[in-house]
Amino acid sequence: MTYELDSTPTGEEPHATTDSESAHDDDGCTTDGSAAGGLEESLGVTIPDDHVGAFVAQAFEDVERSTEWEEAIDAVVADEARDAWNRLEPRKQVIELLKMADQFDRKATALLEEIPLDRGGLDDDLREQFDDAKRLRRNADVVRDGIAAGYAEGRVSDDELVDAVETFEFDTAAIAEREDALDDVANAYNLDFRPYGGTLMNERDPDDDAEEFEAW
């Protein structure tokens, strides 16, 4: 199977893609042109069929956390909906989780893009809006980390994971837009935030100081 990395220059500043999302070039998904520097054509990366599931799962992992499948499900599926959820096949469950993560990403981006970039500082309402966007961003990453855990735990097979990603037509574009919007606001007001994917070199335990999931 070949994964295409769209490396066509866009004229925009390159933005970082990381462990989960940069590898999220899953099945035919495309990323922004920053992935391959100044090349003007797509680069095909061939992944052996029997390793595709592992490649996709690793792409969804969040280095800041170690989320369990059930933990992610408990966070986004209401108790009264659990019976219906449990009746879904694993492929369908992954699709639903991908939809939830995508909704979190898009809501976060919308909140960030509503924040003006030409003020001297943020008032309390806008700062709260920025914090809400970061929580939504974290929720999306936790959900995808839960998908990776489901694969590692054997709850989702290679074929089920790959088929779910292809059916959902997962694309890194929404994540890239989210990160661009976050970077714009943070730079405009000198705000602190943890870059997407966290720090690859980290002396603390991955879950230490990691913020809790808050459903939005």
Coordinates of N, CA and C in Angstrom, one line a residue:
M1 N 0.8 -1.2 0.0 CA 0.0 0.0 0.0 C 0.9 1.2 0.0
T2 N 0.5 2.2 -0.8 CA 1.3 3.5 -0.9 C 0.6 4.6 -0.2
Y3 N 1.3 5.4 0.6 CA 0.8 6.6 1.3 C 1.4 7.8 0.6
E4 N 0.5 8.7 0.1 CA 1.0 9.8 -0.6 C 1.1 11.0 0.4
L5 N 2.3 11.6 0.4 CA 2.5 12.8 1.2 C 2.5 14.0 0.2
D6 N 1.5 14.8 0.3 CA 1.4 16.0 -0.6 C 2.4 17.0 -0.2
S7 N 3.5 17.2 -1.0 CA 4.5 18.1 -0.7 C 4.5 19.3 -1.6
T8 N 3.4 19.6 -2.2 CA 3.3 20.8 -3.1 C 3.4 22.1 -2.3
P9 N 4.3 23.0 -2.6 CA 4.4 24.3 -1.8 C 3.1 25.0 -1.8
T10 N 2.7 25.6 -0.7 CA 1.4 26.3 -0.6 C 1.7 27.8 -0.4
G11 N 2.9 28.2 -0.2 CA 3.2 29.6 0.0 C 3.0 30.0 1.5
E12 N 2.5 29.1 2.3 CA 2.3 29.4 3.7 C 3.5 28.9 4.5
E13 N 3.6 29.4 5.7 CA 4.6 28.9 6.6 C 4.4 27.4 6.9
P14 N 5.5 26.6 6.9 CA 5.3 25.2 7.3 C 4.9 25.1 8.7
H15 N 4.0 24.1 9.0 CA 3.6 23.9 10.4 C 4.0 22.5 10.8
A16 N 4.3 22.3 12.0 CA 4.8 21.0 12.5 C 3.7 20.0 12.5
T17 N 4.1 18.8 12.0 CA 3.2 17.7 12.2 C 4.0 16.7 13.0
T18 N 3.3 15.9 13.8 CA 4.0 15.1 14.8 C 3.5 13.7 14.8
D19 N 4.1 13.0 15.8 CA 3.8 11.6 15.9 C 2.4 11.2 15.5
S20 N 1.4 11.6 16.2 CA 0.1 11.1 15.9 C -0.3 11.6 14.5
E21 N -0.3 12.9 14.3 CA -1.0 13.4 13.2 C -0.1 13.4 12.0
S22 N 1.2 13.6 12.1 CA 2.0 13.6 10.9 C 1.9 12.2 10.3
A23 N 2.0 11.2 11.1 CA 2.0 9.9 10.6 C 0.5 9.6 10.1
H24 N -0.4 10.4 10.5 CA -1.7 10.2 10.2 C -2.0 10.2 8.7
D25 N -0.9 10.2 7.9 CA -1.1 10.2 6.5 C -1.7 8.9 6.1
D26 N -2.4 8.2 7.1 CA -2.9 6.9 6.9 C -3.3 6.6 5.5
D27 N -4.3 5.9 5.2 CA -4.6 5.4 3.9 C -4.9 6.5 2.9
G28 N -3.9 6.9 2.2 CA -4.1 7.9 1.2 C -4.4 9.2 1.7
C29 N -4.3 9.5 3.0 CA -4.5 10.8 3.5 C -3.4 11.7 3.2
T30 N -3.6 13.0 3.0 CA -2.6 13.9 2.6 C -2.3 14.9 3.7
T31 N -1.1 15.3 3.8 CA -0.7 16.3 4.7 C -0.3 17.6 4.0
D32 N 0.0 18.7 4.7 CA 0.4 19.9 4.1 C 1.8 19.7 3.5
G33 N 2.2 20.7 2.6 CA 3.4 20.6 1.9 C 4.6 20.7 2.7
S34 N 4.5 21.0 4.0 CA 5.7 21.2 4.9 C 6.4 19.8 5.1
A35 N 5.7 18.7 4.8 CA 6.3 17.4 5.2 C 7.6 17.1 4.5
A36 N 7.8 17.6 3.3 CA 8.9 17.2 2.5 C 9.8 18.3 2.0
G37 N 9.8 19.4 2.7 CA 10.6 20.5 2.4 C 10.1 21.2 1.1
G38 N 11.0 21.4 0.1 CA 10.7 22.2 -1.0 C 10.3 21.3 -2.2
L39 N 10.1 20.0 -2.1 CA 9.8 19.2 -3.2 C 8.5 19.6 -3.8
E40 N 8.3 19.5 -5.1 CA 7.1 19.9 -5.8 C 6.2 18.7 -6.2
E41 N 6.6 17.5 -5.9 CA 5.7 16.4 -6.3 C 5.5 15.5 -5.0
S42 N 4.5 14.7 -5.1 CA 4.1 13.8 -4.0 C 5.2 12.7 -3.8
L43 N 5.4 12.3 -2.6 CA 6.4 11.3 -2.3 C 5.6 10.0 -1.9
G44 N 5.8 8.9 -2.5 CA 5.1 7.7 -2.2 C 5.9 6.9 -1.2
V45 N 5.3 6.6 0.0 CA 6.0 5.8 1.0 C 5.2 4.4 1.0
T46 N 5.9 3.4 0.6 CA 5.3 2.1 0.5 C 5.3 1.4 1.9
I47 N 4.2 1.0 2.3 CA 4.0 0.3 3.6 C 3.6 -1.1 3.3
P48 N 4.3 -2.2 3.7 CA 3.8 -3.5 3.5 C 2.4 -3.7 4.1
D49 N 1.6 -4.5 3.4 CA 0.2 -4.6 3.8 C 0.1 -5.1 5.2
D50 N 1.0 -6.0 5.6 CA 0.8 -6.6 7.0 C 1.3 -5.7 8.1
H51 N 1.8 -4.5 7.7 CA 2.2 -3.5 8.7 C 1.4 -2.2 8.7
V52 N 0.4 -2.2 7.8 CA -0.4 -1.0 7.7 C -1.1 -0.6 9.0
G53 N -1.8 -1.6 9.6 CA -2.5 -1.4 10.8 C -1.6 -0.8 11.9
A54 N -0.4 -1.4 12.1 CA 0.5 -0.9 13.1 C 0.9 0.6 12.8
F55 N 1.1 0.8 11.5 CA 1.5 2.2 11.1 C 0.4 3.2 11.4
V56 N -0.8 2.9 11.1 CA -1.9 3.7 11.4 C -2.1 3.9 12.9
A57 N -2.0 2.8 13.7 CA -2.1 2.9 15.1 C -1.1 3.8 15.8
Q58 N 0.2 3.6 15.3 CA 1.2 4.4 15.8 C 1.0 5.9 15.5
A59 N 0.4 6.2 14.3 CA 0.2 7.5 14.0 C -0.8 8.2 14.9
F60 N -1.7 7.4 15.5 CA -2.7 8.0 16.4 C -2.3 8.1 17.8
E61 N -1.1 7.6 18.1 CA -0.7 7.6 19.5 C -0.3 9.1 19.9
D62 N -0.6 9.4 21.2 CA -0.2 10.7 21.8 C 0.9 10.4 22.8
V63 N 2.1 11.0 22.5 CA 3.2 10.7 23.3 C 3.1 11.3 24.7
E64 N 2.1 12.2 24.9 CA 1.9 12.8 26.2 C 1.1 11.9 27.1
R65 N 0.4 10.9 26.6 CA -0.5 10.1 27.4 C -0.3 8.6 27.1
S66 N -1.0 7.9 28.0 CA -1.1 6.4 27.7 C -2.6 6.1 28.0
T67 N -3.4 6.4 27.0 CA -4.9 6.2 27.1 C -5.3 4.8 26.9
E68 N -6.2 4.2 27.7 CA -6.7 2.9 27.4 C -8.0 3.0 26.6
W69 N -8.3 2.0 25.8 CA -9.5 2.0 25.0 C -10.7 2.3 25.8
E70 N -10.9 1.6 26.9 CA -12.1 1.8 27.7 C -12.2 3.2 28.3
E71 N -11.0 3.8 28.6 CA -10.9 5.1 29.2 C -11.5 6.1 28.1
A72 N -11.1 6.0 26.9 CA -11.6 6.8 25.8 C -13.1 6.7 25.6
I73 N -13.5 5.4 25.6 CA -15.0 5.2 25.5 C -15.8 5.8 26.6
D74 N -15.3 5.6 27.8 CA -16.0 6.1 29.0 C -16.2 7.6 28.9
A75 N -15.2 8.3 28.3 CA -15.1 9.7 28.2 C -16.1 10.3 27.2
V76 N -16.4 9.5 26.1 CA -17.3 10.1 25.1 C -18.6 9.4 24.8
V77 N -18.8 8.2 25.4 CA -20.0 7.5 25.2 C -20.8 7.5 26.6
A78 N -22.0 8.1 26.5 CA -22.9 8.2 27.7 C -23.3 6.8 28.2
D79 N -23.5 6.7 29.5 CA -23.9 5.4 30.1 C -25.1 4.8 29.4
E80 N -26.1 5.7 29.1 CA -27.4 5.2 28.5 C -27.2 4.8 27.1
A81 N -26.0 5.1 26.5 CA -25.8 4.7 25.1 C -24.8 3.5 25.0
R82 N -24.4 3.0 26.1 CA -23.4 2.0 26.1 C -23.9 0.7 25.4
D83 N -25.1 0.3 25.7 CA -25.6 -0.9 25.1 C -25.6 -0.8 23.6
A84 N -26.1 0.3 23.1 CA -26.0 0.5 21.6 C -24.6 0.5 21.1
W85 N -23.7 1.1 21.8 CA -22.3 1.2 21.4 C -21.7 -0.2 21.4
N86 N -22.0 -1.0 22.4 CA -21.4 -2.3 22.4 C -21.9 -3.2 21.3
R87 N -23.0 -2.9 20.7 CA -23.6 -3.7 19.6 C -22.9 -3.3 18.3
L88 N -22.2 -2.2 18.3 CA -21.5 -1.8 17.0 C -20.2 -2.7 16.8
E89 N -20.0 -3.1 15.6 CA -18.7 -3.8 15.3 C -17.5 -2.8 15.5
P90 N -16.3 -3.4 15.8 CA -15.2 -2.6 16.1 C -14.9 -1.5 15.0
R91 N -15.0 -1.9 13.7 CA -14.8 -0.9 12.6 C -15.7 0.3 12.8
K92 N -17.0 0.1 13.1 CA -17.9 1.1 13.2 C -17.6 2.0 14.4
Q93 N -17.1 1.3 15.5 CA -16.8 2.1 16.7 C -15.6 3.0 16.4
V94 N -14.6 2.5 15.7 CA -13.5 3.4 15.3 C -13.9 4.6 14.5
I95 N -14.8 4.3 13.5 CA -15.4 5.4 12.7 C -16.0 6.5 13.6
E96 N -16.8 6.0 14.5 CA -17.5 7.0 15.4 C -16.5 7.8 16.2
L97 N -15.5 7.1 16.7 CA -14.5 7.8 17.5 C -13.7 8.8 16.6
L98 N -13.4 8.5 15.4 CA -12.8 9.4 14.4 C -13.7 10.6 14.2
K99 N -15.0 10.4 14.1 CA -15.9 11.5 13.9 C -15.9 12.4 15.1
M100 N -15.9 11.9 16.3 CA -15.8 12.7 17.5 C -14.6 13.5 17.6
A101 N -13.4 12.9 17.3 CA -12.2 13.6 17.3 C -12.1 14.7 16.3
D102 N -12.7 14.5 15.1 CA -12.7 15.5 14.1 C -13.6 16.7 14.5
Q103 N -14.7 16.4 15.2 CA -15.6 17.4 15.7 C -14.9 18.3 16.7
F104 N -14.2 17.6 17.6 CA -13.4 18.4 18.6 C -12.4 19.3 17.9
D105 N -11.7 18.8 16.9 CA -10.7 19.6 16.2 C -11.3 20.8 15.6
R106 N -12.4 20.6 14.9 CA -13.1 21.7 14.1 C -13.6 22.7 15.1
K107 N -14.2 22.3 16.2 CA -14.7 23.3 17.2 C -13.5 24.1 17.8
A108 N -12.4 23.4 18.1 CA -11.3 24.1 18.6 C -10.8 25.2 17.6
T109 N -10.7 24.8 16.3 CA -10.3 25.7 15.3 C -11.2 26.9 15.2
A110 N -12.5 26.6 15.2 CA -13.5 27.7 15.1 C -13.3 28.7 16.3
L111 N -13.1 28.2 17.5 CA -12.9 29.1 18.6 C -11.6 29.9 18.5
L112 N -10.6 29.3 18.0 CA -9.3 30.0 17.9 C -9.4 31.1 16.8
E113 N -10.0 30.8 15.7 CA -10.1 31.7 14.6 C -11.0 32.9 14.9
E114 N -11.8 32.8 15.9 CA -12.7 33.9 16.4 C -11.9 34.9 17.2
I115 N -10.7 34.5 17.7 CA -9.9 35.4 18.5 C -9.1 36.4 17.6
P116 N -9.3 37.7 17.8 CA -8.6 38.7 17.0 C -7.1 38.6 17.3
L117 N -6.3 38.9 16.3 CA -4.8 38.8 16.5 C -4.2 40.2 16.6
D118 N -5.0 41.3 16.6 CA -4.4 42.6 16.6 C -4.7 43.4 17.8
R119 N -4.9 42.8 19.0 CA -5.1 43.5 20.2 C -3.9 43.4 21.1
G120 N -3.8 44.3 22.1 CA -2.7 44.4 23.0 C -2.6 43.2 23.9
G121 N -3.8 42.6 24.1 CA -3.8 41.5 25.1 C -5.2 40.8 25.0
L122 N -5.4 39.8 25.8 CA -6.6 39.1 25.8 C -7.4 39.4 27.1
D123 N -8.7 39.7 26.9 CA -9.5 39.9 28.1 C -9.9 38.5 28.6
D124 N -10.6 38.5 29.7 CA -10.9 37.3 30.4 C -11.7 36.3 29.5
D125 N -12.7 36.9 28.7 CA -13.5 36.1 27.9 C -12.7 35.4 26.8
L126 N -11.8 36.2 26.2 CA -11.0 35.6 25.1 C -10.0 34.6 25.6
R127 N -9.5 34.9 26.8 CA -8.5 33.9 27.4 C -9.3 32.6 27.7
E128 N -10.5 32.7 28.2 CA -11.3 31.5 28.4 C -11.6 30.8 27.1
Q129 N -11.8 31.5 26.1 CA -12.1 30.9 24.8 C -10.8 30.1 24.3
F130 N -9.7 30.7 24.5 CA -8.4 30.1 24.2 C -8.2 28.8 25.0
D131 N -8.5 28.8 26.3 CA -8.4 27.6 27.1 C -9.4 26.6 26.7
D132 N -10.7 27.0 26.3 CA -11.6 26.0 25.8 C -11.2 25.3 24.5
A133 N -10.5 26.1 23.7 CA -10.0 25.5 22.4 C -8.9 24.5 22.7
K134 N -8.1 24.8 23.7 CA -7.0 23.8 24.1 C -7.6 22.5 24.7
R135 N -8.7 22.7 25.4 CA -9.4 21.5 26.0 C -10.0 20.6 24.8
L136 N -10.6 21.3 23.9 CA -11.1 20.5 22.7 C -10.0 19.8 22.0
R137 N -8.9 20.5 21.8 CA -7.8 20.0 21.1 C -7.3 18.7 21.8
R138 N -7.2 18.8 23.2 CA -6.7 17.7 24.0 C -7.7 16.5 23.9
N139 N -9.0 16.8 23.9 CA -10.0 15.8 23.8 C -9.8 15.0 22.5
A140 N -9.6 15.7 21.4 CA -9.4 15.0 20.1 C -8.2 14.1 20.1
D141 N -7.1 14.6 20.7 CA -5.9 13.8 20.8 C -6.1 12.5 21.7
V142 N -6.8 12.7 22.8 CA -7.0 11.6 23.7 C -7.9 10.5 23.0
V143 N -8.9 10.9 22.2 CA -9.8 10.0 21.5 C -8.9 9.2 20.5
R144 N -8.1 9.8 19.8 CA -7.3 9.1 18.8 C -6.3 8.2 19.5
D145 N -5.7 8.6 20.6 CA -4.8 7.8 21.4 C -5.6 6.6 21.9
G146 N -6.9 6.7 22.2 CA -7.7 5.5 22.6 C -7.8 4.5 21.5
I147 N -7.9 5.0 20.3 CA -8.0 4.2 19.1 C -6.8 3.3 19.0
A148 N -5.6 4.0 19.2 CA -4.3 3.3 19.1 C -4.3 2.2 20.2
A149 N -4.8 2.5 21.4 CA -4.8 1.6 22.5 C -5.7 0.4 22.1
G150 N -6.8 0.7 21.5 CA -7.7 -0.4 21.1 C -7.1 -1.4 20.2
Y151 N -6.2 -0.9 19.3 CA -5.5 -1.7 18.3 C -4.5 -2.5 19.1
A152 N -3.7 -1.9 20.0 CA -2.7 -2.6 20.8 C -3.3 -3.6 21.7
E153 N -4.5 -3.4 22.2 CA -5.1 -4.4 23.1 C -5.8 -5.5 22.3
G154 N -5.8 -5.4 21.0 CA -6.4 -6.5 20.2 C -7.9 -6.3 20.0
R155 N -8.5 -5.2 20.4 CA -9.9 -5.0 20.3 C -10.3 -4.6 18.8
V156 N -9.3 -4.1 18.1 CA -9.5 -3.7 16.7 C -8.4 -4.4 15.9
S157 N -8.8 -5.1 14.8 CA -7.8 -5.8 14.0 C -7.2 -4.8 13.0
D158 N -6.1 -5.3 12.3 CA -5.5 -4.5 11.2 C -6.5 -4.1 10.2
D159 N -7.3 -5.0 9.7 CA -8.2 -4.8 8.6 C -9.3 -3.8 9.1
E160 N -9.8 -4.0 10.3 CA -10.9 -3.1 10.8 C -10.4 -1.7 11.0
L161 N -9.2 -1.5 11.5 CA -8.6 -0.2 11.7 C -8.4 0.5 10.3
V162 N -7.8 -0.2 9.4 CA -7.5 0.4 8.1 C -8.8 0.8 7.4
D163 N -9.8 -0.2 7.4 CA -11.0 0.1 6.7 C -11.8 1.2 7.4
A164 N -11.7 1.4 8.7 CA -12.4 2.5 9.3 C -11.8 3.8 8.9
V165 N -10.4 3.9 8.9 CA -9.8 5.1 8.5 C -10.1 5.5 7.0
E166 N -10.2 4.5 6.2 CA -10.5 4.7 4.8 C -12.0 5.1 4.6
T167 N -12.8 4.5 5.4 CA -14.3 4.8 5.3 C -14.5 6.2 5.8
F168 N -13.9 6.6 6.8 CA -14.0 7.9 7.4 C -13.3 9.0 6.5
E169 N -12.4 8.5 5.7 CA -11.6 9.4 4.8 C -10.8 10.4 5.7
F170 N -10.1 9.8 6.7 CA -9.3 10.6 7.6 C -8.3 11.4 6.8
D171 N -8.2 12.7 7.2 CA -7.3 13.6 6.6 C -6.7 14.5 7.6
T172 N -5.4 14.7 7.5 CA -4.7 15.6 8.5 C -5.0 17.0 8.4
A173 N -5.8 17.4 7.4 CA -6.0 18.9 7.1 C -6.7 19.6 8.3
A174 N -7.7 18.9 8.9 CA -8.4 19.6 10.0 C -7.4 19.8 11.2
I175 N -6.5 18.8 11.4 CA -5.5 18.9 12.5 C -4.5 20.0 12.2
A176 N -4.1 20.1 11.0 CA -3.1 21.1 10.6 C -3.8 22.5 10.7
E177 N -5.0 22.7 10.4 CA -5.7 23.9 10.5 C -5.8 24.3 12.0
R178 N -6.1 23.3 12.8 CA -6.2 23.5 14.3 C -4.9 24.0 14.8
E179 N -3.8 23.4 14.4 CA -2.5 23.8 14.9 C -2.0 25.1 14.4
D180 N -2.4 25.4 13.2 CA -2.0 26.8 12.6 C -2.8 27.9 13.4
A181 N -4.1 27.6 13.7 CA -4.9 28.6 14.4 C -4.3 28.8 15.8
L182 N -4.0 27.7 16.5 CA -3.4 27.8 17.8 C -2.1 28.5 17.8
D183 N -1.3 28.2 16.9 CA 0.0 28.9 16.8 C -0.1 30.4 16.5
D184 N -1.1 30.7 15.7 CA -1.3 32.2 15.4 C -1.7 32.9 16.7
V185 N -2.6 32.4 17.4 CA -3.1 33.1 18.7 C -2.0 33.1 19.7
A186 N -1.3 32.0 19.9 CA -0.3 31.9 20.9 C 0.9 32.8 20.6
N187 N 1.3 32.9 19.3 CA 2.3 33.9 19.0 C 1.9 35.3 19.1
A188 N 0.6 35.6 18.8 CA 0.2 37.0 18.8 C 0.2 37.5 20.3
Y189 N -0.1 36.6 21.2 CA -0.2 37.1 22.6 C 0.8 36.4 23.6
N190 N 1.8 35.8 23.0 CA 2.9 35.2 23.8 C 2.3 34.2 24.8
L191 N 1.4 33.3 24.4 CA 0.7 32.4 25.3 C 1.5 31.0 25.2
D192 N 1.5 30.3 26.3 CA 2.1 29.0 26.4 C 1.2 27.9 25.9
F193 N 1.7 27.0 25.2 CA 1.0 25.8 24.8 C 2.0 24.7 24.5
R194 N 1.6 23.5 24.7 CA 2.5 22.4 24.3 C 2.3 22.0 22.9
P195 N 3.4 22.1 22.1 CA 3.3 21.8 20.6 C 2.7 20.4 20.4
Y196 N 2.1 20.3 19.3 CA 1.4 19.0 19.0 C 2.3 17.8 19.1
G197 N 1.9 16.8 19.8 CA 2.8 15.6 20.0 C 3.6 15.7 21.2
G198 N 3.6 16.9 21.9 CA 4.4 17.0 23.1 C 5.9 17.0 22.8
T199 N 6.7 16.7 23.8 CA 8.1 16.6 23.7 C 8.6 15.2 23.6
L200 N 9.3 14.9 22.5 CA 9.8 13.6 22.3 C 10.9 13.2 23.3
M201 N 11.6 14.2 23.7 CA 12.6 13.9 24.7 C 12.1 14.4 26.1
N202 N 11.7 13.5 26.9 CA 11.0 13.9 28.1 C 11.4 13.1 29.3
E203 N 11.9 13.7 30.4 CA 12.4 13.0 31.5 C 11.2 12.6 32.5
R204 N 10.1 13.2 32.4 CA 9.0 12.9 33.3 C 8.2 11.7 32.8
D205 N 7.4 11.1 33.6 CA 6.5 10.0 33.2 C 5.5 10.6 32.3
P206 N 5.1 10.0 31.2 CA 4.2 10.5 30.2 C 2.9 11.1 30.7
D207 N 2.4 10.5 31.8 CA 1.1 11.0 32.3 C 1.2 12.0 33.4
D208 N 2.4 12.3 33.8 CA 2.6 13.3 34.9 C 2.2 14.6 34.3
D209 N 1.4 15.3 35.1 CA 1.0 16.7 34.7 C 0.1 16.8 33.5
A210 N -0.2 15.6 32.9 CA -1.1 15.7 31.7 C -2.5 16.0 32.2
E211 N -3.1 16.9 31.4 CA -4.4 17.4 31.8 C -5.5 16.3 31.6
E212 N -6.5 16.3 32.4 CA -7.6 15.3 32.3 C -8.5 15.6 31.1
F213 N -9.1 14.5 30.6 CA -10.0 14.7 29.5 C -11.3 15.3 30.0
E214 N -11.8 16.3 29.2 CA -13.0 17.0 29.6 C -13.9 17.0 28.3
A215 N -15.0 16.3 28.3 CA -15.9 16.2 27.2 C -16.5 17.6 26.9
W216 N -16.5 17.9 25.6 CA -17.1 19.2 25.2 C -18.0 19.0 24.0

